[in-house]
CSV table of C-alpha atoms in Angstrom, one decimal:
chain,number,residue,atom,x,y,z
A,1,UNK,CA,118.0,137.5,83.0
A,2,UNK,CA,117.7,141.3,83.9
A,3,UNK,CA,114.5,143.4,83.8
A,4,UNK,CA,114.8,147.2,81.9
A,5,UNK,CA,116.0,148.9,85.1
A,6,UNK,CA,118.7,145.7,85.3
A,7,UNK,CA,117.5,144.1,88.4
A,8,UNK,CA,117.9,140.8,88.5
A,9,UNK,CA,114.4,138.5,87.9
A,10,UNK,CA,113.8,135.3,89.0
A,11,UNK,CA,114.9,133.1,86.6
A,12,UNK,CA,118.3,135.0,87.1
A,13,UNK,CA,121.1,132.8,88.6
A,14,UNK,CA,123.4,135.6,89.1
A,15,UNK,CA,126.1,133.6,88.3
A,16,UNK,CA,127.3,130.0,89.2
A,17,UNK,CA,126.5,128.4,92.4
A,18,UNK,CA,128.7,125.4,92.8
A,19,UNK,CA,126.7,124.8,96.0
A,20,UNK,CA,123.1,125.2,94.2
A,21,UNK,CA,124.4,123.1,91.6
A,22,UNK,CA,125.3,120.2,93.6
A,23,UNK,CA,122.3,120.1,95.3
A,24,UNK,CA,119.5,117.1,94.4
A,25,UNK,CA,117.1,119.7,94.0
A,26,UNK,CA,119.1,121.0,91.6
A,27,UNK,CA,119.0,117.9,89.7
A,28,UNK,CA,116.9,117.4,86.5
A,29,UNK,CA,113.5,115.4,87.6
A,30,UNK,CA,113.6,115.8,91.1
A,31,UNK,CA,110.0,116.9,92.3
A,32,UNK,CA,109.8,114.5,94.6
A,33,UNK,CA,106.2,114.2,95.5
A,34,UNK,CA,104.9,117.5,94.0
A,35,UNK,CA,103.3,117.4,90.6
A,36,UNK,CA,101.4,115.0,88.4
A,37,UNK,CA,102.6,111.7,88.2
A,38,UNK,CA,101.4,110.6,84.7
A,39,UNK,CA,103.5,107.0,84.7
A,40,UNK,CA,105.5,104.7,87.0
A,41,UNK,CA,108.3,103.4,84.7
A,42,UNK,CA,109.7,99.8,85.8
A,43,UNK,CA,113.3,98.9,84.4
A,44,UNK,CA,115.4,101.6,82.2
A,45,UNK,CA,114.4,101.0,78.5
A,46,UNK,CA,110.8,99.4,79.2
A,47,UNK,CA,111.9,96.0,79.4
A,48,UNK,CA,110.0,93.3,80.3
A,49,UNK,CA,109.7,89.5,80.6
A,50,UNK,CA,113.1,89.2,81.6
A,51,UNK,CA,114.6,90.6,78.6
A,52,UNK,CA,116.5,94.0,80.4
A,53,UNK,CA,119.9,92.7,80.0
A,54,UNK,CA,121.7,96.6,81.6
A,55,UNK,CA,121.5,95.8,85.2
A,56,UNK,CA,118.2,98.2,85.9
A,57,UNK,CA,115.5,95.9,85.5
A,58,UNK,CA,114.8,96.7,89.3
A,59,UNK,CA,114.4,100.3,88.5
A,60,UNK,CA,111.1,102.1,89.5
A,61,UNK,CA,110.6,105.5,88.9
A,62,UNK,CA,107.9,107.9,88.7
A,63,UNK,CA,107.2,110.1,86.2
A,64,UNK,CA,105.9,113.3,87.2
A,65,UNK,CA,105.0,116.6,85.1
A,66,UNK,CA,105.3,119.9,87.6
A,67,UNK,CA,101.7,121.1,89.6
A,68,UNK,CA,100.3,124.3,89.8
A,69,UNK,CA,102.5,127.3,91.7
A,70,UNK,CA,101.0,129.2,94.5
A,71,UNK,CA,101.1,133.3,94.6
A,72,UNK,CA,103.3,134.5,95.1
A,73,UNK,CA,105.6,133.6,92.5
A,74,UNK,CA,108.5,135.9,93.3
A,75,UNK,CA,110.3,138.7,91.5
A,76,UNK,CA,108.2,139.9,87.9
A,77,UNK,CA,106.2,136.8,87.3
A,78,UNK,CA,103.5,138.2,89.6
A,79,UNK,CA,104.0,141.1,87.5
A,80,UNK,CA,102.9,139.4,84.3
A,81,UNK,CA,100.2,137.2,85.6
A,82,UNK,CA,98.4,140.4,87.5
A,83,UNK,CA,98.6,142.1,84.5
A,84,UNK,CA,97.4,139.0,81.8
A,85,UNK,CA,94.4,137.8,84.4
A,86,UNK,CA,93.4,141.9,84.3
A,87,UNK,CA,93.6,141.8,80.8
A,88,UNK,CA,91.7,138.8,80.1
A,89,UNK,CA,89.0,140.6,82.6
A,90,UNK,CA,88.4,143.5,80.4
A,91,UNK,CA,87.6,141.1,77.9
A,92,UNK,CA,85.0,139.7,79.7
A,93,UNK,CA,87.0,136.3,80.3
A,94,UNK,CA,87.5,134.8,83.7
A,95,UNK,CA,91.1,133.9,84.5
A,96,UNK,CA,90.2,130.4,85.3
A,97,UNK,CA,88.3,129.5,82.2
A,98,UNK,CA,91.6,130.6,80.3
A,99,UNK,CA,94.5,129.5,82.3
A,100,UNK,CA,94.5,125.9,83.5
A,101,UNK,CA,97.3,126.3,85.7
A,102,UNK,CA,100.4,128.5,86.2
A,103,UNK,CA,103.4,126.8,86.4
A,104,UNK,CA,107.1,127.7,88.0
A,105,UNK,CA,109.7,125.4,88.0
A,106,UNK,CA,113.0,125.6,87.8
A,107,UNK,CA,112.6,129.7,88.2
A,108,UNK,CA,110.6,129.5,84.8
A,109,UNK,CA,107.0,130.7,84.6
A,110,UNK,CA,105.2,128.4,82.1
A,111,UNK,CA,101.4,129.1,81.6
A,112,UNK,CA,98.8,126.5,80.7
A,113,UNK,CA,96.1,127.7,78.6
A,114,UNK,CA,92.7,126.4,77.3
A,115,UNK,CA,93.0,125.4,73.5
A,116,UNK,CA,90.3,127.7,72.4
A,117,UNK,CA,91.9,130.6,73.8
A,118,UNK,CA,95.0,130.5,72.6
A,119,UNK,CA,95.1,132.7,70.0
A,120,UNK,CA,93.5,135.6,72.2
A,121,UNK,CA,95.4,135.2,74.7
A,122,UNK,CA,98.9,135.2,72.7
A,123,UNK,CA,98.0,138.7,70.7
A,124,UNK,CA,97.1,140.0,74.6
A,125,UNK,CA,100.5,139.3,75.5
A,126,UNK,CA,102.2,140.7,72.4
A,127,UNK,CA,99.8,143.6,72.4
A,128,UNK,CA,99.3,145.0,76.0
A,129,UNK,CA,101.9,147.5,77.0
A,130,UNK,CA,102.7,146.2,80.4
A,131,UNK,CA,103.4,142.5,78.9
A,132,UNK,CA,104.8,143.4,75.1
A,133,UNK,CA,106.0,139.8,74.3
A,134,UNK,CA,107.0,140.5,71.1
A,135,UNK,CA,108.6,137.6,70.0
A,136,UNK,CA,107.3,134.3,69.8
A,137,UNK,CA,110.7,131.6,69.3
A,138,UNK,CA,108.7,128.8,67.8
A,139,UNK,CA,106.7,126.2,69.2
A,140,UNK,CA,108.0,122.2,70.0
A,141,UNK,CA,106.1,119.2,70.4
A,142,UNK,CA,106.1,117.1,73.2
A,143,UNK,CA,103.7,113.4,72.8
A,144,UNK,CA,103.2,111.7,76.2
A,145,UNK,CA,101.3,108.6,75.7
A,146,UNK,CA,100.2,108.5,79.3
A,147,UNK,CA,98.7,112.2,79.6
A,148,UNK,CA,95.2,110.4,79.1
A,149,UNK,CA,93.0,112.9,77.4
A,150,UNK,CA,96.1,115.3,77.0
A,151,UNK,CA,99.0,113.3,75.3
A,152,UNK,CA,100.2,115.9,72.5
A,153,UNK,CA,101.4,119.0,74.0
A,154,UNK,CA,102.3,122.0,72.2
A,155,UNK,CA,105.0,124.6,74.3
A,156,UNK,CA,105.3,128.0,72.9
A,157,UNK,CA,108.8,130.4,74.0
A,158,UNK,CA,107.3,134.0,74.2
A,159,UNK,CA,110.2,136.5,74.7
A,160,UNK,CA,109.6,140.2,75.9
A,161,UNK,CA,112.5,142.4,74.1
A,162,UNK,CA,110.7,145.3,75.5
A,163,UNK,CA,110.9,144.3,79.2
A,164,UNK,CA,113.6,141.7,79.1
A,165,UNK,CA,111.5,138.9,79.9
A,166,UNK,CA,111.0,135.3,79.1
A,167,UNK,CA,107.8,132.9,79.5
A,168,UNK,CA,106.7,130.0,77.9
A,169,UNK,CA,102.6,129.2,77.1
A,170,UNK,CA,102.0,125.4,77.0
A,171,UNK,CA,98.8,123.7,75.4
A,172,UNK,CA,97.5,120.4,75.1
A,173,UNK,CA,94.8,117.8,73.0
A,174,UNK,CA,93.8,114.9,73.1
A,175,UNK,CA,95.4,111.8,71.1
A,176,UNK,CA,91.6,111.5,69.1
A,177,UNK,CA,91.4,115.3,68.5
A,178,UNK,CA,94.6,117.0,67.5
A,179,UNK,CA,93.5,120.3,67.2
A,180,UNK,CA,95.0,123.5,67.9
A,181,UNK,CA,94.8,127.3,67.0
A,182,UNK,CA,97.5,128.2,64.8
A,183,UNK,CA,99.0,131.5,66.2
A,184,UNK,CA,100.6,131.6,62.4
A,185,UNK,CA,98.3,135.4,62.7
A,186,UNK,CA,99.7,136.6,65.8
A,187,UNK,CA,103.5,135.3,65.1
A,188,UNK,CA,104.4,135.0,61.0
A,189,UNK,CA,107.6,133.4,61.9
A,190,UNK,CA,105.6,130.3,63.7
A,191,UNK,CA,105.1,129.4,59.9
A,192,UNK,CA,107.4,127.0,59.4
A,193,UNK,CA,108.0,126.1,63.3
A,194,UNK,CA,104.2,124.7,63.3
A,195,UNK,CA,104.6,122.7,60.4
A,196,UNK,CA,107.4,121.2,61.3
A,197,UNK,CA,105.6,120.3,64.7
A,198,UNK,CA,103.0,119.2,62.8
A,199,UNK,CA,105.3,117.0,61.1
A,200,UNK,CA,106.4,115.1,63.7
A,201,UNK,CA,103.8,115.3,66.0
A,202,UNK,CA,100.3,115.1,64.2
A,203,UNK,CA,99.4,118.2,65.8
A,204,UNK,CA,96.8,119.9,63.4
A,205,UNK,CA,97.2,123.8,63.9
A,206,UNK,CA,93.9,124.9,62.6
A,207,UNK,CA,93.8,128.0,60.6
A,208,UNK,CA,97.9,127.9,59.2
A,209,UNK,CA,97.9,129.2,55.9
A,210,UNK,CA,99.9,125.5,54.1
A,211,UNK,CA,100.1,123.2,57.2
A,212,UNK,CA,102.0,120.4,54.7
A,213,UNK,CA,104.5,118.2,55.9
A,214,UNK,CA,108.2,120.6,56.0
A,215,UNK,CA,110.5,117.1,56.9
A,216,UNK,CA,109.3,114.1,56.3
A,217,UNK,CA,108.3,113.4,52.3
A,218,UNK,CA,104.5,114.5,51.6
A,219,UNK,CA,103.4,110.5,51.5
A,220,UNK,CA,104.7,109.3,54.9
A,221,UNK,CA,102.7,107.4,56.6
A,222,UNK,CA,102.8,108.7,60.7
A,223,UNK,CA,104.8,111.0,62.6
A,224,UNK,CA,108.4,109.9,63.7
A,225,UNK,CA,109.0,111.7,67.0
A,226,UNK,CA,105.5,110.7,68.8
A,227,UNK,CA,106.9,107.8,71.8
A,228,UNK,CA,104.5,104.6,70.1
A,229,UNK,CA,105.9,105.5,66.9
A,230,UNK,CA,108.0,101.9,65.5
A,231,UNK,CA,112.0,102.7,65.3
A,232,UNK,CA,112.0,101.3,61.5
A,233,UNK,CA,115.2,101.4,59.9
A,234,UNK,CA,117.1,99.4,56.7
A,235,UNK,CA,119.4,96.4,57.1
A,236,UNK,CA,123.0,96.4,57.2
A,237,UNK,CA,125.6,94.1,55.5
A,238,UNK,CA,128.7,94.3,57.5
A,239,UNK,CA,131.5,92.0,56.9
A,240,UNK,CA,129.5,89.7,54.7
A,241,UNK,CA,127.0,89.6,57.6
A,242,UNK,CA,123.3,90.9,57.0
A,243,UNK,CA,122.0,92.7,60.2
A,244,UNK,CA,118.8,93.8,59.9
A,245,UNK,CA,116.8,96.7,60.6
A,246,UNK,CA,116.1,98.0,64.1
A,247,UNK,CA,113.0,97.1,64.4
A,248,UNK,CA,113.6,93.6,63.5
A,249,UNK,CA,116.6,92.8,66.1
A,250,UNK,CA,115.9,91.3,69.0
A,251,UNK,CA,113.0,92.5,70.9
A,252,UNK,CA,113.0,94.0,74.6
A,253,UNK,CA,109.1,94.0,74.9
């Protein structure tokens, strides 16, 4: 990506590195020590009691979501978060009560914000002139079960057609208290992207205008794409043969 003046920002590869791409830090999941580690998984499809049958059962890996970046971030991200931790100031706010953490990884600037200041926080960065994020892309779900006091996430893609910019703002609740702000009043177009999160997720957006289910039919009982959620499924009759529904074959667990 290129700022207005077409300099190159951070999250710009400049083209393919054959090198860079080879490299294991390059590699999808490899932070190493650095971050949170929120899970050791044992085996490769949670397997256990000798049932792993794929040769992994031996596997141990740690699960780890990326930690807090230290200043400075590099290229126009110090840029934006001078300018949103200013803005927040004039409205009386302290930075830290706002923003939980700021996050790069992977040359992506991600900001964790506190729940209750969502909605503030997103019409500062559409609204300020030095920031102009315009366009809000949607919002996705993300359930981990082993975020203890944090497993639904919501992650929102803010774009900047003004500056040529592209951030992300990332919230989070509680299993036993699903509540966010709905930024349905800042962003229109999150309409359908929230229900649709809601959904599948069980994240109540507080404040959306007709948060009903947009998939799923209006009765279902759950939300399919949360990680404890059963695989379900009908039986099968192939060749004369019944075989029946997922989550009645044999289990791994």
């Amino acid at each position: 990506m290129s700022d207005a003046n077409g300099a190159k920002g951070p999250n710009d590869s400049g083209g393919a590195n054959p090198e860079k791409d080879l490299s294991a830090s390059n590699l999808p999941g490899q932070r190493g020590e650095g971050g949170e580690e929120i899970r050791v998984q044992r085996g490769m499809f949670g397997a256990n009691n000798g049932g792993d049958t794929s040769g992994y059962g031996g596997l141990v890996r740690s699960v780890r979501l990326p930690g807090p970046a230290n200043r400075p971030y590099g290229g126009w991200f110090d840029e934006v978060a001078d300018e949103l931790e200013g803005a927040l100031e004039e409205q009386d706010l302290l930075p830290e009560n706002v923003i939980e953490k700021t996050v790069v990884d992977r040359d992506e600037l991600t900001f964790h914000i506190e729940r209750e200041h969502l909605v503030r926080v997103a019409r500062t960065l559409r609204d300020d002139p030095a920031l102009r994020f315009e366009l809000c892309t949607g919002v996705s779900g993300v359930h981990y079960p082993n975020d203890k006091g944090r497993e639904l996430h919501a992650v929102y893609h803010l774009r900047s057609i003004t500056h040529n910019r592209l951030i992300r703002l990332e919230v989070s609740a509680p299993d036993s208290d699903p509540h966010i702000p709905s930024l349905f009043s800042v962003y229109p177009t999150n309409d359908w992207h929230e229900r649709e999160t809601y959904d599948f997720f069980g994240i109540v957006f507080d404040g959306h205008p007709a948060l009903t289910r947009i998939m799923m039919p209006d009765d279902w009982q759950g939300f399919p794409q949360r990680k404890d959620y059963p695989l379900g499924g009908i039986p099968v009759e192939y060749k004369g043969a019944q075989i029946p529904a997922p989550d009645q074959r044999r289990s791994y667990s």
